[in-house]
Coordinates of C-alpha atoms and ligand atoms in Angstrom, one line a residue:
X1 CA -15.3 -88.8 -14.8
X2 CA -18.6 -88.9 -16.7
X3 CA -17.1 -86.6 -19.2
X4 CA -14.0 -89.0 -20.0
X5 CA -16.5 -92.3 -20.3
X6 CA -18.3 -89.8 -22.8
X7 CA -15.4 -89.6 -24.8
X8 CA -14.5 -93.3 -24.3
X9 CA -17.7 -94.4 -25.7
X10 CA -18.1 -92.1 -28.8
X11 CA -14.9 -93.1 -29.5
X12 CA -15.5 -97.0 -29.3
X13 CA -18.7 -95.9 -31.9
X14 CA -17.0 -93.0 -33.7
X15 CA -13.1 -94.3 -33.9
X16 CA -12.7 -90.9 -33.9
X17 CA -12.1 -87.7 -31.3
X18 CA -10.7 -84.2 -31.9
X19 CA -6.9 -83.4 -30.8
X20 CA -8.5 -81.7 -27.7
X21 CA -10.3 -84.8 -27.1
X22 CA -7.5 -87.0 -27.3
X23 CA -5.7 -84.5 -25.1
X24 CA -8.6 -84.8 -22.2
X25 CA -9.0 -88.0 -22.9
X26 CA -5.2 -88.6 -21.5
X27 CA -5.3 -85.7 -18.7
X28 CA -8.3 -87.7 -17.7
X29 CA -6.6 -91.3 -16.9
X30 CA -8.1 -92.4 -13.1
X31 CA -7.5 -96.1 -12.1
X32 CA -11.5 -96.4 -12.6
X33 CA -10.9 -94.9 -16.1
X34 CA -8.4 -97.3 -16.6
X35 CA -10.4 -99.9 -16.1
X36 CA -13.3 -98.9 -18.0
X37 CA -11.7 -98.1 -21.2
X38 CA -9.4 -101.6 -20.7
X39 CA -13.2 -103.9 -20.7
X40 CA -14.2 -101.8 -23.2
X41 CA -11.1 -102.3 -25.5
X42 CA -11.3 -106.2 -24.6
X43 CA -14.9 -106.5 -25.7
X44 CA -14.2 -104.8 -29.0
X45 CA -10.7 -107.0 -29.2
X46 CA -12.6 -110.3 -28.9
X47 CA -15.4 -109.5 -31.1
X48 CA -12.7 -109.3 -34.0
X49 CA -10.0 -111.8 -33.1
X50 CA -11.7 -113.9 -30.7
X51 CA -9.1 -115.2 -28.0
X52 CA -6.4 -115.7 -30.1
X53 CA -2.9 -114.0 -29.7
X54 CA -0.6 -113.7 -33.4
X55 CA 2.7 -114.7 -32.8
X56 CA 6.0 -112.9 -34.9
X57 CA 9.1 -114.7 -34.9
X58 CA 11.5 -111.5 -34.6
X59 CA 15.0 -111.6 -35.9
X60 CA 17.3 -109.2 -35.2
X61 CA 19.5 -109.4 -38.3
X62 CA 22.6 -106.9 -37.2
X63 CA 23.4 -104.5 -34.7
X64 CA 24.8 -102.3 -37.2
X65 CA 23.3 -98.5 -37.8
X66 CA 25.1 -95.7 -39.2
X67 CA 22.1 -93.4 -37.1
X68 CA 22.5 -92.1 -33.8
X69 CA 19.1 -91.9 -32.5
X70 CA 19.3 -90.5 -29.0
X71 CA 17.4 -93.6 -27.4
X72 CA 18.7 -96.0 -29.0
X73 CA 21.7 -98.7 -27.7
X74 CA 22.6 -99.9 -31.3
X75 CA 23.4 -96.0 -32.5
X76 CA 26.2 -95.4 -34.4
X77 CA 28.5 -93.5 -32.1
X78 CA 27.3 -96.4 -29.0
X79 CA 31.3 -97.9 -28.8
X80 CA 30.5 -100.2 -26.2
X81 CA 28.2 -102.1 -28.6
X82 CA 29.6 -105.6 -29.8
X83 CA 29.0 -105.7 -33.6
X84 CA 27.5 -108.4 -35.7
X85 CA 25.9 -109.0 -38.7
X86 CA 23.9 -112.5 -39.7
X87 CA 24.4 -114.5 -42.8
X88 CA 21.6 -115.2 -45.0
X89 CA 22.0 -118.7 -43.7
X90 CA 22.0 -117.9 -40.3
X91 CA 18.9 -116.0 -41.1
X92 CA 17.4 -119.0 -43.0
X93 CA 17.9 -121.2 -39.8
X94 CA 16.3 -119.3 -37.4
X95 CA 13.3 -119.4 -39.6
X96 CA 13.7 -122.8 -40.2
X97 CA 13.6 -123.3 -35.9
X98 CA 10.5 -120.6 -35.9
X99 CA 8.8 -123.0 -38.5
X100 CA 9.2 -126.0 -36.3
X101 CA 8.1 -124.4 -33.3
X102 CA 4.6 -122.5 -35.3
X103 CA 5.7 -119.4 -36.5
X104 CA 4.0 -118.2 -40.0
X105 CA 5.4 -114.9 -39.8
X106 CA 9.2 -113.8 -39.2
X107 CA 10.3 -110.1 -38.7
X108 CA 13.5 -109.8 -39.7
X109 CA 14.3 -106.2 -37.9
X110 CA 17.9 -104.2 -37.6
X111 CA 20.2 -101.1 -37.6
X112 CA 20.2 -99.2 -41.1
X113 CA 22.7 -98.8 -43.7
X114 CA 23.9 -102.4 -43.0
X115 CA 23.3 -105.0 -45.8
X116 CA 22.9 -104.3 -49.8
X117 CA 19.1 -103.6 -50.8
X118 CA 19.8 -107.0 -52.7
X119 CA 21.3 -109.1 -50.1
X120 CA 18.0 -108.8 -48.3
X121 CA 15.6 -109.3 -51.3
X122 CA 17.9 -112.8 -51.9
X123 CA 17.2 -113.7 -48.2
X124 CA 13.0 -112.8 -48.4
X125 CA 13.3 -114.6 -51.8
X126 CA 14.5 -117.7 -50.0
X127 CA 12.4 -117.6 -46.8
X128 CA 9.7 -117.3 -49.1
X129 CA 10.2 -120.1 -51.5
X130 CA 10.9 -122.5 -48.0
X131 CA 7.7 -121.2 -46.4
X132 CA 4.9 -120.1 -49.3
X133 CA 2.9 -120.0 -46.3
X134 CA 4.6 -117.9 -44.3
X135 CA 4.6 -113.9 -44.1
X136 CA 7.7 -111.5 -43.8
X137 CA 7.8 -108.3 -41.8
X138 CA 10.8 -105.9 -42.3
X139 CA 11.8 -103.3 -39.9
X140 CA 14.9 -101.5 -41.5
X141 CA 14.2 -98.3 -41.1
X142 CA 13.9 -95.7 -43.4
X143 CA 15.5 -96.7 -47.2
X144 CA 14.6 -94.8 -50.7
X145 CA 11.4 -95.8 -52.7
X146 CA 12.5 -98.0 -55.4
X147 CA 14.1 -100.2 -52.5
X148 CA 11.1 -100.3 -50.8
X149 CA 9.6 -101.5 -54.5
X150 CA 12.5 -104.1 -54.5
X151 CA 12.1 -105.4 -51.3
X152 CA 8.2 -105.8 -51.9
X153 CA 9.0 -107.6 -55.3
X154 CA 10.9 -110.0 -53.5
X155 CA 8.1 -111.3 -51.6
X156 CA 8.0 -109.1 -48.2
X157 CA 4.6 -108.3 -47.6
X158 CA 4.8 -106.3 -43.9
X159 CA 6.8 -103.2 -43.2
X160 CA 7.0 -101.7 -39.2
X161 CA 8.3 -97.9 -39.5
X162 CA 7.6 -96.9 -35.9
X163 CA 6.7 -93.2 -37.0
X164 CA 8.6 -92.3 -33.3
X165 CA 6.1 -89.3 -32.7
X166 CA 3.8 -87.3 -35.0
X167 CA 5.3 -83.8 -33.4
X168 CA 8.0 -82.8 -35.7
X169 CA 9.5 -80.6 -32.6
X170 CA 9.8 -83.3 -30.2
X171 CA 10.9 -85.5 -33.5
X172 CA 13.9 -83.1 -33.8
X173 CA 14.3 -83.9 -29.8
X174 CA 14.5 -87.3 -30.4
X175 CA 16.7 -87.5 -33.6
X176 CA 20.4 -85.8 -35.0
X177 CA 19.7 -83.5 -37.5
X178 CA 20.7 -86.5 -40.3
X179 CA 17.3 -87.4 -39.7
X180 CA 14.2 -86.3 -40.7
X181 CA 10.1 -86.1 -39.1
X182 CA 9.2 -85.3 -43.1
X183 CA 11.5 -88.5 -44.5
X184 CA 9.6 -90.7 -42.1
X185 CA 6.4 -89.7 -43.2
X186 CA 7.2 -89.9 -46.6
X187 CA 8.9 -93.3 -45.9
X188 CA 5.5 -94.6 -44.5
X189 CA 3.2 -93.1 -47.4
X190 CA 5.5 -94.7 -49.8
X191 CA 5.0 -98.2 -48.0
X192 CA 1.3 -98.0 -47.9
X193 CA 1.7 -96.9 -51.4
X194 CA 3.6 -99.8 -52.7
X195 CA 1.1 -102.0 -51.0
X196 CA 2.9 -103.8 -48.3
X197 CA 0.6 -103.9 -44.8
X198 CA 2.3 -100.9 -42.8
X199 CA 3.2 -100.5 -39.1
X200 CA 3.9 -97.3 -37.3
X201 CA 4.3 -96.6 -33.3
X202 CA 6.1 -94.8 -30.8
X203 CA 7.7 -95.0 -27.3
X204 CA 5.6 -94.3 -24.5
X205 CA 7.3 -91.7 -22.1
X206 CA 9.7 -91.2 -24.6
X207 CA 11.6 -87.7 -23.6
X208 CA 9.6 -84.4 -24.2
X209 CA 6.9 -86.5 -24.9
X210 CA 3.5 -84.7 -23.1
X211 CA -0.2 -85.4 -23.7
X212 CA 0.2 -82.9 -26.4
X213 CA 2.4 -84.8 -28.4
X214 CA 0.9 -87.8 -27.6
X215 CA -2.7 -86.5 -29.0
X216 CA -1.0 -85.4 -32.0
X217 CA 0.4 -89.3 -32.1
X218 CA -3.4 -90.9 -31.7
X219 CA -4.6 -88.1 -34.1
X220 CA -2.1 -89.6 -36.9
X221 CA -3.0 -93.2 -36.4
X222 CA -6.5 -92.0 -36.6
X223 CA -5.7 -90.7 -39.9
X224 CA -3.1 -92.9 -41.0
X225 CA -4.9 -95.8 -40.4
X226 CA -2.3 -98.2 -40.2
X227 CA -2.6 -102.1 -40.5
X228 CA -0.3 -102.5 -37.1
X229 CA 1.2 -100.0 -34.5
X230 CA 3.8 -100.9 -32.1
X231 CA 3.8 -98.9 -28.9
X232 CA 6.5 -99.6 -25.6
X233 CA 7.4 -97.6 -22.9
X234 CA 10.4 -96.0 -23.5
X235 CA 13.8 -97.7 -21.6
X236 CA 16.7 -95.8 -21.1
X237 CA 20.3 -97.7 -22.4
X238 CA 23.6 -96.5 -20.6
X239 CA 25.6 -96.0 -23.2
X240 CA 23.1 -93.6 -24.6
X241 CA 22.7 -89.4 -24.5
X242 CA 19.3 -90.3 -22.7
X243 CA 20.9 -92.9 -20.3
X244 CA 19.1 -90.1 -17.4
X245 CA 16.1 -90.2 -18.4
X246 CA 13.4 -92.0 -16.5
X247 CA 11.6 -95.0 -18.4
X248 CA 8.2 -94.9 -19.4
X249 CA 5.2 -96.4 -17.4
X250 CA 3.1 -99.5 -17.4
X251 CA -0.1 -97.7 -16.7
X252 CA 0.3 -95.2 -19.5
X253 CA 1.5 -98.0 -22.3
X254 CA -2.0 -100.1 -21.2
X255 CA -3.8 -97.2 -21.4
X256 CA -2.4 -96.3 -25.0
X257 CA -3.2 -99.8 -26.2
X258 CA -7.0 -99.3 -25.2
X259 CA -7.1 -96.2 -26.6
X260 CA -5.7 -97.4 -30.1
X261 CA -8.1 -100.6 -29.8
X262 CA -11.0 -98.4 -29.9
X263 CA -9.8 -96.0 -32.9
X264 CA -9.1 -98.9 -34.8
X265 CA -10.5 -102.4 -33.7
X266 CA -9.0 -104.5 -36.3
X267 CA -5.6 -103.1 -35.5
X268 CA -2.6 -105.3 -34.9
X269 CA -1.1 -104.4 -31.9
X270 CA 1.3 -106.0 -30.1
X271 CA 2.2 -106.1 -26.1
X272 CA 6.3 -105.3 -26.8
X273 CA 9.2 -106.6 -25.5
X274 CA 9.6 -103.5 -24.1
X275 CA 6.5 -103.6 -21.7
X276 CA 7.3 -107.1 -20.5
X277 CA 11.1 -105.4 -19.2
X278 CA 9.6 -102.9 -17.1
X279 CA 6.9 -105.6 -15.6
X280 CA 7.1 -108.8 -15.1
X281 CA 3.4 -109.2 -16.4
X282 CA 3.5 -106.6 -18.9
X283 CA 2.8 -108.7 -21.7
X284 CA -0.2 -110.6 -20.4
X285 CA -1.3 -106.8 -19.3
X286 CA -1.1 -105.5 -22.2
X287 CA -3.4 -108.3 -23.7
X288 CA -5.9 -107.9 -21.6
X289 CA -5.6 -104.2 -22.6
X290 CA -6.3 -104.9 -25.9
X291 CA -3.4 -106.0 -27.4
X292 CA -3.7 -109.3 -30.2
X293 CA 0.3 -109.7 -30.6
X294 CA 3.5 -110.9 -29.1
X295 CA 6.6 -111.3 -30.8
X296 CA 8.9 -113.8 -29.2
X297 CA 12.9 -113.4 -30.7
X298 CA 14.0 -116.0 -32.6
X299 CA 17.4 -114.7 -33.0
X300 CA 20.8 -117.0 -32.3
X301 CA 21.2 -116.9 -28.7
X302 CA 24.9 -116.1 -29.2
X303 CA 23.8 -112.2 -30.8
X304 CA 20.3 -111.8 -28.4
X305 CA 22.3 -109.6 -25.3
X306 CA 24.1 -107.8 -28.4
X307 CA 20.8 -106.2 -29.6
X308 CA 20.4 -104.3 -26.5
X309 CA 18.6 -101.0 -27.9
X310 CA 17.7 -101.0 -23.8
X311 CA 18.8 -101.8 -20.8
X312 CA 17.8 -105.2 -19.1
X313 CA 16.2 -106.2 -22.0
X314 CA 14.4 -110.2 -21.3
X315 CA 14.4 -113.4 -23.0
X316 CA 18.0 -112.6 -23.8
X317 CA 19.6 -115.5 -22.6
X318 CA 16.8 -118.3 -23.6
X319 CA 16.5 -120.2 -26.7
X320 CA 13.7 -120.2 -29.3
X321 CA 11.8 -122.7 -28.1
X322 CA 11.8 -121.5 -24.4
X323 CA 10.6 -118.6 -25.1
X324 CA 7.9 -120.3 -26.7
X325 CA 6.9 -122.6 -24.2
X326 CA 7.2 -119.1 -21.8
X327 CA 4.7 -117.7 -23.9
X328 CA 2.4 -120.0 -24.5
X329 CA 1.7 -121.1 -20.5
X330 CA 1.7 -117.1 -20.0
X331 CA -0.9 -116.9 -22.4
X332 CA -3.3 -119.5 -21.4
X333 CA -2.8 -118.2 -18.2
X334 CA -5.2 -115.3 -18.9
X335 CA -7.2 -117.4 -21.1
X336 CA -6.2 -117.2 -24.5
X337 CA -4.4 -118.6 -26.7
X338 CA -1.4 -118.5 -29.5
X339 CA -2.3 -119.1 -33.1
X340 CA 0.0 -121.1 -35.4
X341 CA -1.0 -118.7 -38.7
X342 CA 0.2 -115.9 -40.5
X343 CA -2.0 -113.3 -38.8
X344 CA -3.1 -111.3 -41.5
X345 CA -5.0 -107.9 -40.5
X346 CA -9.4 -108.7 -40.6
X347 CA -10.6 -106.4 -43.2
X348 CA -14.0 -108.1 -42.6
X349 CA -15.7 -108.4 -39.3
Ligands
SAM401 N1 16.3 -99.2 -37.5 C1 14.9 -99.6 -37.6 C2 14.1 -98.4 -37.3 O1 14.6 -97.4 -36.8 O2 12.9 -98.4 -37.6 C3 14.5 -100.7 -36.8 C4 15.3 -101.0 -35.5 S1 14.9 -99.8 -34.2 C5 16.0 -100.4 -33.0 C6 13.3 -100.4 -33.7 C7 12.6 -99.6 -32.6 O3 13.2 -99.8 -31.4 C8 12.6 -98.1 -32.8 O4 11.6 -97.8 -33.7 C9 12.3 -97.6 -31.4 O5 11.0 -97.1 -31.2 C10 12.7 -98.8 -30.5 N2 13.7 -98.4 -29.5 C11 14.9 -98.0 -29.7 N3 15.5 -97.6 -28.6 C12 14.6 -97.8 -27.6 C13 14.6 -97.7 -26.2 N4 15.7 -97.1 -25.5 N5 13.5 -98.0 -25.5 C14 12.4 -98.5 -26.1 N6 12.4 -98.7 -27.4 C15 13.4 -98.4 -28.2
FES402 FE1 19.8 -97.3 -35.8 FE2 18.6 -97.4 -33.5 S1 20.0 -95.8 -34.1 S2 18.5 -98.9 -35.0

């Protein structure tokens, strides 16, 4: 027990540990743990971002994908999947409804391979000359580096690549052999290179995954430094080749959120979707864990149960502004509070 607080606190001061250490440092998890490492991560939380929570309007643009990542409900071969693809201007509207209800940042996130490199600068082009003051996120997986240049030219400043898992074994476990653990790495040097702020992440309790792997995954963010990471446990979708597989677990994601906290205090980090399906209080956990993000959808209502890379997904049936409200009383709850601004990453604090 002594030995793990050890670790916790030369982490907190070092933001760094060995691979072994990371690896005891998970073997190690106790409910007292647990709670240590959750204060701790709070405490260096609030003394960079206060109590404020960033909000990210998220809009899943298509369900489209020519990959067939084994997780994943929107995968190619998935033929129970109902199809659809937003216009620009359906796009444009949902931004317009974030605006209104205080969103400065929209990620517009979907299946790969769908829309023309162009199509999507002309959409960032126009969100960005309605809302100057507003940022855009992409999440569109992996795409060559001169599109990644284009895309940036347009005016997106944010990119999320959730690297998946830093082990290129349990990578290949994860993935066809289409795809690649080296293209992914190379697609997220070539974002940081370019200059947009980056975002990488994983499942928790994604299959194969061990505290090895996991290590290797906190060792890489370590070194990678990234501007945001989304983590969330791992759900399994029916219509999937890991439709068996059990889902991942609260306790672990929390844990992982305090952990990341202390390697990186200025980190954006959200408290997913994905942890607020498997508990009821996830998200609100995983604040109080050391998370400084949520990121409400914002897509039509008429597409939100079509984007179902999970089973029994939430907020699928509510509208925009529900969701909002929903947040907002669950956040004050536990004493913070949403912030109507971009949410840019502290460099200084
Ligand atoms: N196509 C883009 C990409 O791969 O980066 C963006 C969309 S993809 C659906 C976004 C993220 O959803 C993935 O990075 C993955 O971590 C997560 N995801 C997919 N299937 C999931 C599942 N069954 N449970 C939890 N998260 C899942
Ligand atoms: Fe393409 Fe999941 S397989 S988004």
């Amino acid at each position: 027990m002594e030995k793990i607080k050890q670790l916790i606190d030369k982490l907190k001061n070092e933001h760094s540990l060995s691979l072994s250490e990371y690896e005891s440092l998970l073997n190690g998890r106790t409910a007292e743990i647990q709670e240590y490492i959750a204060k701790e991560a709070e405490k260096v939380r609030i003394s960079v971002y206060g109590r404020d929570v960033f909000i990210r309007g998220l809009i899943e643009i298509s369900n489209r994908c020519k990959n067939n990542c084994f997780y994943c409900g929107i995968r190619k071969d998935n033929k129970n999947c109902d199809r659809y693809i937003l216009l620009k201007e359906d796009i444009i509207n949902c931004a317009k409804e974030g605006y209104n209800l205080g969103f400065r940042t929209f990620v517009l996130q979907g299946g790969e391979g769908v829309y023309k490199v162009n199509d999507i600068c002309d959409t960032v082009k126009e969100i960005k000359e309605h809302f100057p003051n507003c940022a855009v996120t992409l999440s569109l997986g992996e795409m060559l580096k001169e599109d990644y240049i284009k895309l940036y030219e347009a005016g997106a400043d944010r990119y999320l690549l959730r690297h998946e898992t830093a082990d290129e074994e349990h990578y290949k476990k994860l993935h066809p052999k289409e795809l690649s653990f080296k293209n992914r790495m190379e697609c997220l040097k070539n974002l940081k290179e370019i200059g947009y702020q980056v975002g990488c992440g994983f499942m928790v309790g994604s299959p194969y995954q061990t505290n090895k792997t996991l290590a290797k995954d906190l060792k890489f963010i370590e070194n990678f430094s990234p501007d945001m990471c989304g983590i969330g446990p791992f759900i399994p979708q029916k219509d999937t080749p890991f439709k068996n597989f059990p889902a991942g677990d609260v306790n672990t994601t929390l844990y992982l959120l305090s952990v990341i906290r202390l390697i990186k205090p200025n980190i954006l980090l959200p408290a997913t979707t994905a942890l607020g399906t498997i508990d009821e209080f996830g998200r609100e956990k995983g604040i109080l864990a050391g998370a400084n993000v949520v990121m409400p959808n914002l897509s039509p209502v008429t597409v939100r149960k079509k984007y179902a890379l999970y089973d029994n997904k939430i907020c699928t049936g509510d509208e925009s502004a529900q969701c909002r409200t929903c947040l907002e009383k669950r956040i004050s709850k536990i004493g913070y509070r949403i912030s109507v601004s971009k949410g840019d990453i502290k460099k200084q604090f």
